[in-house]
Coordinates of C-alpha atoms in Angstrom, one line a residue:
X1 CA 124.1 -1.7 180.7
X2 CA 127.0 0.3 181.3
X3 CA 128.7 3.6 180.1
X4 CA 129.1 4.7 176.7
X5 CA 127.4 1.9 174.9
X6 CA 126.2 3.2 171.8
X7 CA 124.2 1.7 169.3
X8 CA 122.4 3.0 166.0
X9 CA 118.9 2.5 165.2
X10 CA 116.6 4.1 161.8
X11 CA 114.0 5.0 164.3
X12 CA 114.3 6.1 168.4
X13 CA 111.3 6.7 170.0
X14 CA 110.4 7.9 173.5
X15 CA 107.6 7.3 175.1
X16 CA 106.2 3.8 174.9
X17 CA 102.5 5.0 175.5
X18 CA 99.7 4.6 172.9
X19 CA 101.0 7.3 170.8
X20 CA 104.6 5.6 170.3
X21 CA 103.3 2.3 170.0
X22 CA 102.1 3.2 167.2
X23 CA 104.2 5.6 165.6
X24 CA 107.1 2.5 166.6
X25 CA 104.6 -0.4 164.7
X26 CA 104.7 1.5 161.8
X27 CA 108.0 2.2 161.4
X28 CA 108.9 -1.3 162.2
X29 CA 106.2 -2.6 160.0
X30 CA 108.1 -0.5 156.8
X31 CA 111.4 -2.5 157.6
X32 CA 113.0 0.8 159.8
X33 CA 115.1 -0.9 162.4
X34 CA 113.3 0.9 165.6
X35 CA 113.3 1.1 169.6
X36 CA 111.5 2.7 171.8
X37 CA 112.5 3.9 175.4
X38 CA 110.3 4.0 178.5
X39 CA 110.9 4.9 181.8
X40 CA 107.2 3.6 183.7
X41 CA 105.3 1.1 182.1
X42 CA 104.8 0.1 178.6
X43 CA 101.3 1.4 177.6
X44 CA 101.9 4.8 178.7
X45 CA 99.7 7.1 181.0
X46 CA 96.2 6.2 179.3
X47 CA 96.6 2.2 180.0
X48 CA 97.3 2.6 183.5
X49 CA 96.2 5.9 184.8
X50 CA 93.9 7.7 182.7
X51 CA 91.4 6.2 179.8
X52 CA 91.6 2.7 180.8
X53 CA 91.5 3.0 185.0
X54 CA 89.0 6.2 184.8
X55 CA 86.6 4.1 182.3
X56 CA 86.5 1.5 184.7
X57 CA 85.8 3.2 187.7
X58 CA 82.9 4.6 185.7
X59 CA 81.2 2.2 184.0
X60 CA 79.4 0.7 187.0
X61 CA 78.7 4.4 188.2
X62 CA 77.0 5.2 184.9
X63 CA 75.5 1.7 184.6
X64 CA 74.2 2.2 188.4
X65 CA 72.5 5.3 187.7
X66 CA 70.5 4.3 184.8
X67 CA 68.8 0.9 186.0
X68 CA 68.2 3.2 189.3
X69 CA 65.8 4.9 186.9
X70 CA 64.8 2.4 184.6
X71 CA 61.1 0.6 185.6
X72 CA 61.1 -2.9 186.9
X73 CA 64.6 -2.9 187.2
X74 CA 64.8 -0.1 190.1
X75 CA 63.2 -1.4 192.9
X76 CA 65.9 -4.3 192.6
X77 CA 68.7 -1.6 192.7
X78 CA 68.7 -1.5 196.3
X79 CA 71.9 -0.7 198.3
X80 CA 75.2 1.1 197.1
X81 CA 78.0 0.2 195.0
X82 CA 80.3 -2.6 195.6
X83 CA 83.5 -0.3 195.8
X84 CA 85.9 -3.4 196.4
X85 CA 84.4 -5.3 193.7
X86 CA 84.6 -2.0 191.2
X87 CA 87.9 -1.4 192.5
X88 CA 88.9 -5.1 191.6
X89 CA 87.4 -4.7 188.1
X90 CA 89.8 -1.2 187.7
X91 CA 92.9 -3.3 188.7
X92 CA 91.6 -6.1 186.1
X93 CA 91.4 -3.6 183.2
X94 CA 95.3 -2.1 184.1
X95 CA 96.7 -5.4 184.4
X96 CA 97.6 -4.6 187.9
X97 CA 99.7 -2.1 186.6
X98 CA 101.7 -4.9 184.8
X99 CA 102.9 -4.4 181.4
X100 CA 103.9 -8.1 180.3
X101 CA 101.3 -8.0 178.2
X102 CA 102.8 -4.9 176.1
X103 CA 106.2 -5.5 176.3
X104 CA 105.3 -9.0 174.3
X105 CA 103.6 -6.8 171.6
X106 CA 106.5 -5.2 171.2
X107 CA 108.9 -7.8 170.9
X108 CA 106.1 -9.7 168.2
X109 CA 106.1 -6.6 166.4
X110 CA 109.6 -6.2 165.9
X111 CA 110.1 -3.4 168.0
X112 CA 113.5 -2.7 170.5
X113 CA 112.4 -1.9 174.0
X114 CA 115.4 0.0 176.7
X115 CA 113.7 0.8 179.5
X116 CA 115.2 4.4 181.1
X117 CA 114.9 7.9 181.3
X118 CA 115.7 8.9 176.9
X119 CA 116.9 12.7 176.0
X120 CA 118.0 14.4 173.5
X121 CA 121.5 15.1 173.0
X122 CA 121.9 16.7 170.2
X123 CA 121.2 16.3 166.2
X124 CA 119.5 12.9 166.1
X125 CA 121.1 11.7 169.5
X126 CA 119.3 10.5 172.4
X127 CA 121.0 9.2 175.7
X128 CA 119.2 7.0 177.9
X129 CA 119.7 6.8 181.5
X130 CA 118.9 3.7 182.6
X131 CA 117.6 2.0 186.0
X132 CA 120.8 0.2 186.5
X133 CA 122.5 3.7 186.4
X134 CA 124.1 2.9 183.5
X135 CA 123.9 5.3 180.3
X136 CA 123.1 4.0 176.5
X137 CA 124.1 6.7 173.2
X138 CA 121.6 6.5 170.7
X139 CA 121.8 7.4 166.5
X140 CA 118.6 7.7 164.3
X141 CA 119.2 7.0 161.0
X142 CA 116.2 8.7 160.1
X143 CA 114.1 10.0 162.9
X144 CA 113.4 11.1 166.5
X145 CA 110.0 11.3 167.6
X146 CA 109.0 12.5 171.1
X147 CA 105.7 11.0 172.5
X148 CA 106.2 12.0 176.2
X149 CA 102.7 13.5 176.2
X150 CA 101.8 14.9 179.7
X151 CA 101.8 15.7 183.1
X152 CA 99.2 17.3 185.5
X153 CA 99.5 21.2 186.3
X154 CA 99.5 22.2 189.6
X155 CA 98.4 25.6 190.3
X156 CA 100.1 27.6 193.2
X157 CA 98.5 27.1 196.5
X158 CA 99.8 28.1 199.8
X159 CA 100.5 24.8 201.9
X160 CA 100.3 22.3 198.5
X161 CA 103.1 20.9 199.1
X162 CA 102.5 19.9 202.3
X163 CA 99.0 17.9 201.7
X164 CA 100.0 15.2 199.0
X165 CA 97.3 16.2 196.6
X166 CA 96.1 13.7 194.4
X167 CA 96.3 14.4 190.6
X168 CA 94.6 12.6 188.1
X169 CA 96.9 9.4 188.8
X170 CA 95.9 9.2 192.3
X171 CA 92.5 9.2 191.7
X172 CA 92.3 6.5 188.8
X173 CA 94.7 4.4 191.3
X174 CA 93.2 4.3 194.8
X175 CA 92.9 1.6 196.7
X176 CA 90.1 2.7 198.8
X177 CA 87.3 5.3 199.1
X178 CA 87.7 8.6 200.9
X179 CA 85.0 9.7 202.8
X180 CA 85.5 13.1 201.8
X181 CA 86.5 14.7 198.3
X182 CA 87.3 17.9 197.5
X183 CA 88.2 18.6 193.9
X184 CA 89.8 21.5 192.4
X185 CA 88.8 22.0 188.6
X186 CA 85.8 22.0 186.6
X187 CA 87.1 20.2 183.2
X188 CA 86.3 16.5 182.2
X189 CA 89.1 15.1 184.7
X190 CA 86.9 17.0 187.7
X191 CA 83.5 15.9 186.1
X192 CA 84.1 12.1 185.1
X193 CA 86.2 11.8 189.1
X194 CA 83.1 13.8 190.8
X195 CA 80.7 11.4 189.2
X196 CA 82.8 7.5 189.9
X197 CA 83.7 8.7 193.5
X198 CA 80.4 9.6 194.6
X199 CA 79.0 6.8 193.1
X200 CA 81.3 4.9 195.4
X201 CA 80.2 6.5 198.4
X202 CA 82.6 9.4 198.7
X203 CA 81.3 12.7 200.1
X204 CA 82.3 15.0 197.0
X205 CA 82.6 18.8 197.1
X206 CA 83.6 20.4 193.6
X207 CA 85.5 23.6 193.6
X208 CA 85.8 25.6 190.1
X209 CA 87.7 28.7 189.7
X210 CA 84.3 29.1 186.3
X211 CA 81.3 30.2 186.3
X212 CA 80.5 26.0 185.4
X213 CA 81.4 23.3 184.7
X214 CA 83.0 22.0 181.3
X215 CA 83.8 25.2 179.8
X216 CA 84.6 23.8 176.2
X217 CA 81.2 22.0 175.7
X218 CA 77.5 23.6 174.5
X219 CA 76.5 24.6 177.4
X220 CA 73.1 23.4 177.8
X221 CA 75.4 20.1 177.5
X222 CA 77.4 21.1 180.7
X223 CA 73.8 22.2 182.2
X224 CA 72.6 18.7 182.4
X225 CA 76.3 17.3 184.1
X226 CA 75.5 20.1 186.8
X227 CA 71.9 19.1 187.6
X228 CA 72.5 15.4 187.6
X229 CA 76.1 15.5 190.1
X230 CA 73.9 18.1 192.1
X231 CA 71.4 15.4 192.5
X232 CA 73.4 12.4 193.7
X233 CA 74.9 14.7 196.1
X234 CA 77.5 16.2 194.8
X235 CA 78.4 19.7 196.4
X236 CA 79.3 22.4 193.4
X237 CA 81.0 25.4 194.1
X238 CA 81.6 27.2 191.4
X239 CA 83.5 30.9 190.8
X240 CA 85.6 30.1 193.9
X241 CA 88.8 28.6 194.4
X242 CA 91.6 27.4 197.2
X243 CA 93.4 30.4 198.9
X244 CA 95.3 28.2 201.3
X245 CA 95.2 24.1 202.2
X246 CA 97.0 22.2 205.1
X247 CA 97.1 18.9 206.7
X248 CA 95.6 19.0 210.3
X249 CA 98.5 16.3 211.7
X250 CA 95.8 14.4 213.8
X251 CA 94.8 11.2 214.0
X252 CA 92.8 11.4 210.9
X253 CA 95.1 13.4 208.8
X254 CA 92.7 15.4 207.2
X255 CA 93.0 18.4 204.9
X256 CA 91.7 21.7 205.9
X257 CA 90.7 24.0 202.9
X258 CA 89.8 28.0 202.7
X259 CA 88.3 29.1 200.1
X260 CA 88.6 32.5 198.4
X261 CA 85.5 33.1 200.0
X262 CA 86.9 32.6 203.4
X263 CA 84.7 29.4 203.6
X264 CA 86.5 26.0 205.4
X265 CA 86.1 22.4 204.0
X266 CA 87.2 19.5 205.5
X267 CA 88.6 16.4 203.3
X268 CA 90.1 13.3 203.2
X269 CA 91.7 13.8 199.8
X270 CA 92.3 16.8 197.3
X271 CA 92.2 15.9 194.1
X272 CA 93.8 18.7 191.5
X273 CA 92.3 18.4 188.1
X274 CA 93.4 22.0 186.9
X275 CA 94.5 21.4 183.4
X276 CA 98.1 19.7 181.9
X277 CA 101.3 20.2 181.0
X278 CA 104.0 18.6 178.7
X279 CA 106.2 16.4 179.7
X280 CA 109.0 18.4 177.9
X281 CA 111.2 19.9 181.0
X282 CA 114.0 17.2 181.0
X283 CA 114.2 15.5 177.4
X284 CA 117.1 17.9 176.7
X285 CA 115.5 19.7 174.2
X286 CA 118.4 22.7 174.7
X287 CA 120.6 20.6 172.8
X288 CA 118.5 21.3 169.8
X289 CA 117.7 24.5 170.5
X290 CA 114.7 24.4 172.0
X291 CA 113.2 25.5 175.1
X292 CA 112.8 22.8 177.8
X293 CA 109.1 22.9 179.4
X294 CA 107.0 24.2 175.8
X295 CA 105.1 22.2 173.7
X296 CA 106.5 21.4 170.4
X297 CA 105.1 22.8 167.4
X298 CA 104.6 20.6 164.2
X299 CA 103.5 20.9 161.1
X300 CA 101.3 18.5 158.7
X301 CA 103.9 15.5 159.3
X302 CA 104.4 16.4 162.6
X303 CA 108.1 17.0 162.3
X304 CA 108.8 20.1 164.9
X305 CA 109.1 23.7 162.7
X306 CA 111.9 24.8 165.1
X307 CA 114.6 22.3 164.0
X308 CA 116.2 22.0 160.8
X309 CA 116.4 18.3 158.9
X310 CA 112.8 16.3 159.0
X311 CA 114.0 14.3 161.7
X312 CA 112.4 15.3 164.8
X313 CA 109.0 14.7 165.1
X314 CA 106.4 15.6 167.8
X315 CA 103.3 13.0 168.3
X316 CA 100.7 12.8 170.9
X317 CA 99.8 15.7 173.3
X318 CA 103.5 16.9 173.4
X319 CA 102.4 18.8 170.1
X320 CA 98.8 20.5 172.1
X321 CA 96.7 19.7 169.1
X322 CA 94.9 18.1 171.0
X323 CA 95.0 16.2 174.1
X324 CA 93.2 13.3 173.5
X325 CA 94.5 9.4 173.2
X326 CA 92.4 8.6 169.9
X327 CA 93.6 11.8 168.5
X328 CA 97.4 10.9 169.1
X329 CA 97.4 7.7 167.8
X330 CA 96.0 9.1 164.4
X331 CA 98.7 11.3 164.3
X332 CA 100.9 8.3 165.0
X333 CA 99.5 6.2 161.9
X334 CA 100.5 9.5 159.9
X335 CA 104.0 10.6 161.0
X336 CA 105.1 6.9 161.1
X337 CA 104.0 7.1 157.2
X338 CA 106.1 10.1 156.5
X339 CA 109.2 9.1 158.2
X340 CA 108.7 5.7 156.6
X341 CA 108.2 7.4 152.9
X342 CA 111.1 9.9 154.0
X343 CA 113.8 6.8 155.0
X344 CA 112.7 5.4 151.1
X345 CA 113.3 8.6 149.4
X346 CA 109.6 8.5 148.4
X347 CA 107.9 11.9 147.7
X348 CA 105.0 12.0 150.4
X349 CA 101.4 12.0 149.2
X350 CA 100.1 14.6 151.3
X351 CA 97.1 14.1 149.2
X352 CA 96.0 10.8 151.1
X353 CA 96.6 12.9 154.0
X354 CA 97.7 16.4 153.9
X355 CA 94.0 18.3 153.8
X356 CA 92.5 16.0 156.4
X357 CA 95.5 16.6 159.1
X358 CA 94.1 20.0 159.5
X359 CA 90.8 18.8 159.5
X360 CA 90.8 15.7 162.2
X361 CA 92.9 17.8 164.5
X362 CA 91.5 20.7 164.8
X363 CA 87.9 20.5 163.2
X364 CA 86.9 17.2 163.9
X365 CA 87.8 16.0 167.1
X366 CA 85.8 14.3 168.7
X367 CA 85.3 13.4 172.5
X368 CA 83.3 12.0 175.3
X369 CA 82.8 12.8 178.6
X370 CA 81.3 9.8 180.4
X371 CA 79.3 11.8 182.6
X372 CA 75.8 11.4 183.3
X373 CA 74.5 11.9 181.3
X374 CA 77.5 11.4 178.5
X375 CA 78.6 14.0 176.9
X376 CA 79.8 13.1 172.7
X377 CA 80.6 16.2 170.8
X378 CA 82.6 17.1 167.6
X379 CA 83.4 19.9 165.5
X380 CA 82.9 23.6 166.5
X381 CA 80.5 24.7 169.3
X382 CA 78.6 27.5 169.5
X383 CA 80.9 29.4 171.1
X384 CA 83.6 28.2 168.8
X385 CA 81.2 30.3 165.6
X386 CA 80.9 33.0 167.7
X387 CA 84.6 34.1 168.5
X388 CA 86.0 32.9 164.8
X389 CA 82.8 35.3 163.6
X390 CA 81.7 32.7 161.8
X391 CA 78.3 32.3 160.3
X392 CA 76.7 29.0 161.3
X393 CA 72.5 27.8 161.2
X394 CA 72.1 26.0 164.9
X395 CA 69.6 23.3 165.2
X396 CA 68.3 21.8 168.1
X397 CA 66.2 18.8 168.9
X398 CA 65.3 16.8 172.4
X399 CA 66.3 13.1 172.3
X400 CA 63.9 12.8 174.8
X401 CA 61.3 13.0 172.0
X402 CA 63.0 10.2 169.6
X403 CA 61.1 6.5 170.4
X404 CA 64.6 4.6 170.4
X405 CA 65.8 7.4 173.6
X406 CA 62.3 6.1 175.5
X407 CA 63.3 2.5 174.9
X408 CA 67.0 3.6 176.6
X409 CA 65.4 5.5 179.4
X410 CA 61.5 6.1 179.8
X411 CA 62.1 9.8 181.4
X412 CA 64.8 10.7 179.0
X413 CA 66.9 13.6 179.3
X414 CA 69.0 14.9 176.5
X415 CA 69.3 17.3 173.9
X416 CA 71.1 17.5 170.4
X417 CA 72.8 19.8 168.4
X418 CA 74.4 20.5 164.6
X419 CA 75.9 23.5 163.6
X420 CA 75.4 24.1 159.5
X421 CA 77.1 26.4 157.2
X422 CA 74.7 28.1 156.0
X423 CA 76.3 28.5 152.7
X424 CA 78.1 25.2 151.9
X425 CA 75.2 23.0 153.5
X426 CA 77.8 20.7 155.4
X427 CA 77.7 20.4 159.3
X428 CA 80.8 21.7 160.9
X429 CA 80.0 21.1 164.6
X430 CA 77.5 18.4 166.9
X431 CA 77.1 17.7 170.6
X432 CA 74.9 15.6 171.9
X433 CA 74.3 14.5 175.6
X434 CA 72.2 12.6 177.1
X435 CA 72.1 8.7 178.3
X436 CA 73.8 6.2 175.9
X437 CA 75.4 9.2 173.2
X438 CA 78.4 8.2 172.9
X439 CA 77.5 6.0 170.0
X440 CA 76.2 9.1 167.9
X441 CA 79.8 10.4 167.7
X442 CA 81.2 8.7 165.0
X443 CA 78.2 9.3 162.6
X444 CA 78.6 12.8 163.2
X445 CA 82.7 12.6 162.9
X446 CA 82.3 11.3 159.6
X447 CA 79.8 14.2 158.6
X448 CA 81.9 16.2 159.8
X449 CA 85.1 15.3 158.2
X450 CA 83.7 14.2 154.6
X451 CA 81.9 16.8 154.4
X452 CA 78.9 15.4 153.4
X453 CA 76.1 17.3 152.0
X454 CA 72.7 17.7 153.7
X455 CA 71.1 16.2 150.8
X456 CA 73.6 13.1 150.8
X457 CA 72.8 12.7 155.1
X458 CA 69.0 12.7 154.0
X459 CA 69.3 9.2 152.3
X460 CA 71.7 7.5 155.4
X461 CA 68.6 6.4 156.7
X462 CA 68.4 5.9 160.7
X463 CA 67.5 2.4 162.2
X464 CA 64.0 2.4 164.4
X465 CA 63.8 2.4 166.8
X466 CA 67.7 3.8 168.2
X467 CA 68.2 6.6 169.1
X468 CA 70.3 7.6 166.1
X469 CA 66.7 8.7 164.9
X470 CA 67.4 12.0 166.3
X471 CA 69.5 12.4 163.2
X472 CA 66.4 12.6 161.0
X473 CA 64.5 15.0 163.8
X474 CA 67.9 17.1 163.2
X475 CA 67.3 17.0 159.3
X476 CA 63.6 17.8 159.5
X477 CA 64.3 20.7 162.2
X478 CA 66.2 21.8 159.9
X479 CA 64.5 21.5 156.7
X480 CA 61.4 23.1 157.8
X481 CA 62.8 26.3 158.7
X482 CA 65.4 26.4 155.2
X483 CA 63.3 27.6 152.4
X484 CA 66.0 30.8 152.5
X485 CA 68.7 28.4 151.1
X486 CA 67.6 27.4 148.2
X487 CA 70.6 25.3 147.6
X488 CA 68.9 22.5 150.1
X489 CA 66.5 20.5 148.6
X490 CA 65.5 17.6 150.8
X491 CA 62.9 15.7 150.0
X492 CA 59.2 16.0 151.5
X493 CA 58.6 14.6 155.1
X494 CA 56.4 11.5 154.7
X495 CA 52.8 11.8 154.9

C-alpha cells in the first residue's frame, strides 16, 4: 500500500486478538462497516503464546501426574514424558503459529483485516504502518477501540540484557527442553511453566521475590501448589531474588545467577514471569492526550474517561480490570453493544448490563490455575475481606471427604472454600483446589454474580457421586454452625 491512502471505516480496531475479534464481530454483525489492524498474527497473544500453547504443554503434565497416582493404572505409568510428542501436540493446538484459519473468520464475518503496526493520530484517526513500509490514514465514523492488551515486565537486573531471558512467549514456544530452569516470579505464569517443564524433564529451580507462591489465591490453596512442585522436584526459593545474571560464553552457553543471598545457580534458560505491562507505549496515545505507556481507564462501556466524545474505547487487559482472556472478551460482547447502540442513536440499556459490569469485573472473576492440583477461584478471598474490612462467614470443607473426589483420586487432596455475607446470605467469594476443580467454577460464578440466596443454592441439588457434592458439604458446614442468622432457614439434613 503506499503513502497517504486514506480510507473511512464506522469502526477501527487494533489488535486482532480474542478481545478485538470480538468487539470487531459485533460491530460488524450490527451493520458498522469495521476493520481491524494487526501487526503479529491474527488470534492475538493467547492463541499462540499464552492460553492455548501453555494449556497444551500442560495437559499431559497434569494428566501424567494423576494416573501416576491412580491404582491399576500406575504401575503402567512407567517412564517419562514424551516431550517431542507433547511438544508436537503444542504446535497442533497453535496452528503452527499460522493464522489462515483466523484471517478466514474474519473475512466470513464481514470484518476488514490491514495487517501493520495502527496508532492513533489524533481525534478518531489511526495510521497504520504497514510491512510493505507503506502508511494507510484511517477515519472512524463512530469508534476506536484499542485491544493491544499486553506485554511482559522485565524487572531491572544487572547483565539482563545480555542473557536473552525467556518471557512467557519463550516458554509456551520452545522447541526443546532445557536441562536446567530457573524462573523468576511466583504468580500463575511461574507456577503453571514450573509444573509443564518439569514434567518434561527439565531441572527447575523457582526464584520468588514472596514469602510463596500465588500471592492472590487462599492460601492454603497456594499451600498445596508448593508441596506438590516440591515433590516432583521442583527447587523453591522463595523471599529471594536475582542481584546479577550473565552468560558464561562457553561451549554450553549457560547462565550464571547470584542471588540476593549471594547464592550461584547454574541454567540453561531464565525464564521472567514477573508480572505485565500494557502494550500502550507506541499507539500514539499523545495525540489524544494521553500518556503513552499507562493503562487506559474506562468506565461501564469501556469508552476511556480521559478523552472527550464516546469514541475511544479500551477493551481487554489494556483497561487492568482484569487480565484475563475470558474476562476481555465479555467486555468485548459489551462495548461492541454500546458503540453499536451509540452509531443507531439508541439510548443504551445499561440495565441489561450496567450493574453486572461492575460485578463480572471486579467481583466475579473467575480463574484457573492449572497447577497440581488446579487451582478455580472466584470472588473475594480471604484476604480480599480483610483489607476492604469487610465482614464475611468463611466455610471450609475437604473434597477429599466427598465420595465423587475418591472416585477422581483415591488419596485425594483438596480443600474448599465460600465466603458468605453474613447479613445478605449470598456468597461473595469461593476457591477451590484440588484435582479435577476447574469444573466447580462456574457453579460458583453464577452464585456469585446472581446472587443467589443460600436458601435458593439448597434446592440446586448436586449429582452423586461428582465431586460437585462438596457444594452440599459447603451448605451443611454452614448450616450447622448458623442458628445466629436467623434469616437462613435451610431445611433439615436428611436422616
Amino acid at each position: 500500500m503506499s503513502d497517504n491512502n486514506s480510507q473511512s471505516y464506522d469502526v477501527i480496531v487494533i489488535g486482532a486478538g480474542p478481545v478485538g475479534e470480538n468487539v470487531a464481530d459485533r460491530t460488524a454483525a450490527a451493520g458498522l462497516s469495521t476493520v481491524i489492524i494487526e501487526s503479529e498474527l491474527v488470534g492475538g497473544e493467547c492463541s499462540y503464546w499464552a492460553c492455548e500453547p501453555s494449556k497444551a504443554l500442560l495437559r499431559p503434565a497434569l494428566l501424567y501426574a494423576e494416573a501416576a497416582r491412580f491404582p491399576g493404572v500406575a504401575n503402567v505409568v512407567t517412564g517419562p514424558l514424551d516431550a517431542a510428542a507433547v511438544l508436537k501436540h503444542r504446535d497442533r493446538m497453535v496452528a503452527d503459529w499460522n493464522d489462515r484459519d483466523q484471517v478466514e473468520w474474519l473475512a466470513s464475518a464481514g470484518i476488514s483485516l490491514i495487517r501493520g503496526h495502527g496508532s492513533l493520530d489524533g481525534v478518531q484517526q489511526v495510521t497504520v504502518r504497514t510491512p510493505d513500509g507503506g502508511t494507510v490514514r484511517l477515519r472512524a465514523r463512530h469508534g476506536v477501540v484499542v485491544c493491544t492488551g499486553t506485554r511482559a515486565a522485565l524487572p531491572p537486573i544487572p547483565g539482563l540484557d545480555t542473557v536473552r531471558p525467556w518471557t512467557s512467549r519463550e516458554a509456551t514456544s520452545a522447541r526443546e527442553v532445557p536441562r536446567r530452569l530457573a524462573i523468576l516470579g511466583a504468580g500463575v505464569v511461574a507456577v503453571e511453566m514450573a509444573t509443564a517443564w518439569r514434567a518434561l524433564g527439565s531441572e527447575v529451580t523457582l526464584i520468588a521475590r514472596e514469602s510463596r507462591l500465588l500471592g492472590r489465591v487462599e492460601p492454603f490453596a497456594a499451600d498445596l501448589v508448593s508441596d506438590r512442585l516440591r515433590a516432583a522436584g521442583v527447587d523453591l526459593r522463595f523471599e529471594s531474588g536475582i542481584a546479577t545474571v550473565e552468560r558464561s560464553g562457553g561451549p554450553d552457553d549457560s547462565i550464571h545467577l547470584t542471588l540476593v543471598d549471594g547464592t550461584r545457580i547454574v541454567a540453561d534458560e531464565l525464564l521472567l514471569a514477573t508480572g505485565r505491562a500494557p502494550r500502550t507505549d507506541d499507539i500514539g496515545l499523545e495525540t489524544v492526550g494521553l500518556v503513552p505507556g499507562e493503562w487506559l481507564a474506562t468506565d461501564d462501556s469501556f469508552a476511556v474517561t480521559a478523552v472527550d466524545g464516546d469514541w475511544l474505547y479500551a477493551v481487554g487487559d489494556v483497561n487492568h480490570r482484569a487480565l484475563l482472556t475470558h474476562q476481555g472478551k465479555y467486555q468485548a460482547r459489551i462495548a461492541g453493544t454500546v458503540i453499536a447502540d451509540r452509531a443507531a442513536g439508541r439510548p443504551l440499556d445499561t440495565t441489561a448490563w450496567g450493574k453486572h459490569t461492575g460485578t463480572a469485573d471486579l467481583a466475579a472473576v473467575p480463574q484457573v490455575v492449572f497447577a497440581d492440583p488446579e487451582i478455580a477461584a472466584v470472588g473475594l478471598t480471604t484476604e480480599d475481606a480483610a483489607r476492604a474490612g469487610r465482614a464475611v462467614d468463611i466455610v471450609d470443607y475437604d473434597i477429599g471427604r466427598v465420595a465423587g473426589a475418591l472416585q477422581h483420586d483415591p488419596d485425594y487432596r483438596g480443600r474448599a472454600r465460600i465466603l458468605i455475607d453474613p447479613e445478605r446470605q449470598v456468597i461473595v467469594g469461593a476457591t477451590f483446589a484440588g484435582p479435577g476443580v476447574a469444573e466447580l467454577l462456574h457453579s460458583a460464578t453464577l452464585a456469585i454474580t446472581g446472587e443467589i440466596p443460600l436458601a435458593r443454592l439448597w434446592h440446586a441439588v448436586p449429582a452423586f457421586p461428582t465431586i460437585s457434592e462438596v457444594w452440599l458439604r459447603l451448605l451443611e458446614t454452614y448450616r450447622d454452625r448458623s442458628a445466629p442468622h436467623t434469616s437462613f432457614t435451610p431445611p433439615l439434613k436428611a436422616a
